[in-house]
Short mmCIF file of N, CA and C in Angstrom, two decimals:
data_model
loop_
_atom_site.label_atom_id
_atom_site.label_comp_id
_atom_site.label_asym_id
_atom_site.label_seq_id
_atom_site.Cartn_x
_atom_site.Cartn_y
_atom_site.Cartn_z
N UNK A 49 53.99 8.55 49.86
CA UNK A 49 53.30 9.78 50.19
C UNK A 49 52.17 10.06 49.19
N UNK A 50 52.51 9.93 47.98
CA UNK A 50 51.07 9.96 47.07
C UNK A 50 49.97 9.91 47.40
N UNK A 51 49.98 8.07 47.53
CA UNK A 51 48.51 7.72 48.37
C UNK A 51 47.91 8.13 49.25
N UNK A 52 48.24 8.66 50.46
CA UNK A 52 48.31 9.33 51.18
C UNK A 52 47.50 10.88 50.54
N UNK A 53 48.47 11.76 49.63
CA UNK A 53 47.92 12.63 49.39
C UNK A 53 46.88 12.36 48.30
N UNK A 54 46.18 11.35 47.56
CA UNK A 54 45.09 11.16 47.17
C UNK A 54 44.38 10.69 47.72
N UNK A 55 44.17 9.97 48.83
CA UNK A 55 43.45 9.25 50.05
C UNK A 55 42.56 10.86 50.41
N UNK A 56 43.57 11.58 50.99
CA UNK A 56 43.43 13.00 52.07
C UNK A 56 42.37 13.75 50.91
N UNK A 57 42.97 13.73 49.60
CA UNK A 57 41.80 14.75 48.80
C UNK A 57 40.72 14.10 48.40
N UNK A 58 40.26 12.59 48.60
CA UNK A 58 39.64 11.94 48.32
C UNK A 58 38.18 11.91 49.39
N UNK A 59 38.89 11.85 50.93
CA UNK A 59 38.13 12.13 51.91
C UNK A 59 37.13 13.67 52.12
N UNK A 60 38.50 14.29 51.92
CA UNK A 60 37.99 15.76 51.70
C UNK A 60 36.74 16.35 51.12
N UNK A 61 36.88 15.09 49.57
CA UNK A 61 35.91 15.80 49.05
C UNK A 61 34.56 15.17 49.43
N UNK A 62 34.76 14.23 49.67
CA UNK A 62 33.46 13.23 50.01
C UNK A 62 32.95 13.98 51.43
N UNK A 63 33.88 14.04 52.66
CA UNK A 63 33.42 15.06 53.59
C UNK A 63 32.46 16.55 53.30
N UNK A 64 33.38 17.26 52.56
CA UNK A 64 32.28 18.29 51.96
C UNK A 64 30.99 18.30 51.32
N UNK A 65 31.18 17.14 50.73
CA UNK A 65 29.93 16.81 49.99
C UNK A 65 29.11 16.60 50.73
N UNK A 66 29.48 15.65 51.74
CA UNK A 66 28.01 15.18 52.48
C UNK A 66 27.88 16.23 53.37
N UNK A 67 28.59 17.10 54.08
CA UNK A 67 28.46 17.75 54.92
C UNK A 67 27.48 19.09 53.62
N UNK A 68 27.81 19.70 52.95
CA UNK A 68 27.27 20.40 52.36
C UNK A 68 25.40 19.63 51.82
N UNK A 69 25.43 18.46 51.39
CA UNK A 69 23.97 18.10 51.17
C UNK A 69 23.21 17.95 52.48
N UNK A 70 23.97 17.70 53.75
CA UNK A 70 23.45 17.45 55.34
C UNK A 70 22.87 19.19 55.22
N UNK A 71 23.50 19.78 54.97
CA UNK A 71 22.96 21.62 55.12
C UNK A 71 22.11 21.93 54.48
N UNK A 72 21.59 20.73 53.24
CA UNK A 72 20.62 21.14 52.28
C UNK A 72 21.15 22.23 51.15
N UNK A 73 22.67 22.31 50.61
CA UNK A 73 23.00 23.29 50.10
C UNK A 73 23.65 22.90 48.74
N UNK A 74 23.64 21.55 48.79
CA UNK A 74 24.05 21.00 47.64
C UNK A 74 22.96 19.53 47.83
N UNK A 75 22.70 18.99 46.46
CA UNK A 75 22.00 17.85 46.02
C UNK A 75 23.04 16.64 44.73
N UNK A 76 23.22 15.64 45.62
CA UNK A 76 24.03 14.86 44.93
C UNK A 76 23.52 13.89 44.34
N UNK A 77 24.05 12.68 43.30
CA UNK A 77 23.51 11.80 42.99
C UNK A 77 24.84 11.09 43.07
N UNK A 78 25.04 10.29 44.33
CA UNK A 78 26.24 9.19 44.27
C UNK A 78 26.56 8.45 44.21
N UNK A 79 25.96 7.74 42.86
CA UNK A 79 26.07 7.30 41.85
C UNK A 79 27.22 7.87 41.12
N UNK A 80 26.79 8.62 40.76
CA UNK A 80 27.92 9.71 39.70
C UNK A 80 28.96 10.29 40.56
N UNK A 81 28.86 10.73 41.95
CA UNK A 81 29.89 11.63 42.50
C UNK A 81 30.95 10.76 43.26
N UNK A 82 30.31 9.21 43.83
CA UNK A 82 31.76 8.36 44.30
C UNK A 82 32.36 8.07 43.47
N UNK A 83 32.26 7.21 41.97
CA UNK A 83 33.01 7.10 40.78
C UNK A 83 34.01 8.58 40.62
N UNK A 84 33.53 9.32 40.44
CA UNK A 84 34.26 10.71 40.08
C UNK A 84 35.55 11.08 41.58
N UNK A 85 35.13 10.69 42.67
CA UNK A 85 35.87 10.64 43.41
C UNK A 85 36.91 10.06 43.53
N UNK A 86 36.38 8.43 43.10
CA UNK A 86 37.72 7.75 43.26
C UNK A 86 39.08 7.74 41.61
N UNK A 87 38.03 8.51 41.10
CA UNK A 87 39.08 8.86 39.69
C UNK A 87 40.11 10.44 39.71
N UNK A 88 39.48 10.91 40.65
CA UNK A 88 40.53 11.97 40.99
C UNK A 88 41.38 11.36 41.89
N UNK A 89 40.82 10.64 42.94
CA UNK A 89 42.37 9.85 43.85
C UNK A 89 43.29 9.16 43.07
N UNK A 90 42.89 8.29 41.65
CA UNK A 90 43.75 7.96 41.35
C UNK A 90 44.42 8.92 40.22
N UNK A 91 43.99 9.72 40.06
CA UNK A 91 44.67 10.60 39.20
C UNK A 91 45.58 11.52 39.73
N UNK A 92 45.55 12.19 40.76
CA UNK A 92 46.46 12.64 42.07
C UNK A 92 47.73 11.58 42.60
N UNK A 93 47.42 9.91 43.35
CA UNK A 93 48.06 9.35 43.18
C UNK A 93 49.03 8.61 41.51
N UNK A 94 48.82 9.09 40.99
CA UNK A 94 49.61 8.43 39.20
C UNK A 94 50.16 9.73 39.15
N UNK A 95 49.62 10.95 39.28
CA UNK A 95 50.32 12.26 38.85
C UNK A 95 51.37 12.50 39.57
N UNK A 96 51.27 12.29 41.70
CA UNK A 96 52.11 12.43 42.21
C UNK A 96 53.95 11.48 41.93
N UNK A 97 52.92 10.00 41.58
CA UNK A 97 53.99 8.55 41.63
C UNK A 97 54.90 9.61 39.95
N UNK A 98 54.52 9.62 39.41
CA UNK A 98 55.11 10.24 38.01
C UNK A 98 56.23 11.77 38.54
N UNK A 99 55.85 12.79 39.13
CA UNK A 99 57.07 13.83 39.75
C UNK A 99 58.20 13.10 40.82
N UNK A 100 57.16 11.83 41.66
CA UNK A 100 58.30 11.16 42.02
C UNK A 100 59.54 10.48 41.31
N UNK A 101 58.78 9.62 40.27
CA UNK A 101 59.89 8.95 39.97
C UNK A 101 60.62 9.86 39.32
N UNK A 102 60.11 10.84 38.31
CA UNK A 102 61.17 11.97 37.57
C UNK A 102 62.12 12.50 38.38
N UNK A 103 62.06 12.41 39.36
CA UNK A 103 62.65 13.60 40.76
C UNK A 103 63.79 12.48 41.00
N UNK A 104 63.47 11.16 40.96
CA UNK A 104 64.35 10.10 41.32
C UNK A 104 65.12 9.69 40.77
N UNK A 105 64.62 10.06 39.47
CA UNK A 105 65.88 9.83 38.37
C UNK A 105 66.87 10.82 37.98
N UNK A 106 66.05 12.07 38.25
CA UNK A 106 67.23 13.15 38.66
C UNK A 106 68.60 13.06 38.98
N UNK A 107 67.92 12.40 40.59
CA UNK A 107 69.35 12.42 41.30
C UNK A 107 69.84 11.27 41.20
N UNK A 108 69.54 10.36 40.66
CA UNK A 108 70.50 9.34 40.11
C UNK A 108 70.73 8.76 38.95
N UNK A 109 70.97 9.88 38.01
CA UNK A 109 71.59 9.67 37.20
C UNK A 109 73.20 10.27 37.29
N UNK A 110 74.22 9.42 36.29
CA UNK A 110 75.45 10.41 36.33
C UNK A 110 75.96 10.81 36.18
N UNK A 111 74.88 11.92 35.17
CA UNK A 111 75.14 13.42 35.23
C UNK A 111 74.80 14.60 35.87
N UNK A 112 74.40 14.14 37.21
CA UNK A 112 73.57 14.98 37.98
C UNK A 112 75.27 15.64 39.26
N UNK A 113 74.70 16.67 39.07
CA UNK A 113 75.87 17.29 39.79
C UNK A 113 75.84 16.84 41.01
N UNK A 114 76.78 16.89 42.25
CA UNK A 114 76.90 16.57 43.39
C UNK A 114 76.18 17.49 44.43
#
């Protein structure tokens, strides 16, 4: 699911972007703004994979209540 949810915010933002410079309301240089993009996807995906596995070890460890 991670990937997924860094994929989705990854698109997102790239959608807005262009849709917002198509309106003339923002001015990009993407150069600088796809790099920055794909470093928040992976920072979203590593942040998500990291609550996963904590969450996973939770429940299997055994001291975890029933």
């Amino acid at each position: 699911m991670a990937p997924v949810l860094g994929a989705g915010l990854g698109f997102l933002l790239a959608g807005g972007s262009l849709l917002l410079q198509e309106l003339g309301l923002l001015t990009l240089r993407w150069s600088t703004v796809l790099p920055a993009i794909l470093i928040a996807v992976g920072v979203v995906t590593v942040l998500a994979g990291v609550v996963g596995a904590a969450g996973s070890r939770d429940r299997h460890s055994p001291d975890a209540a029933p």
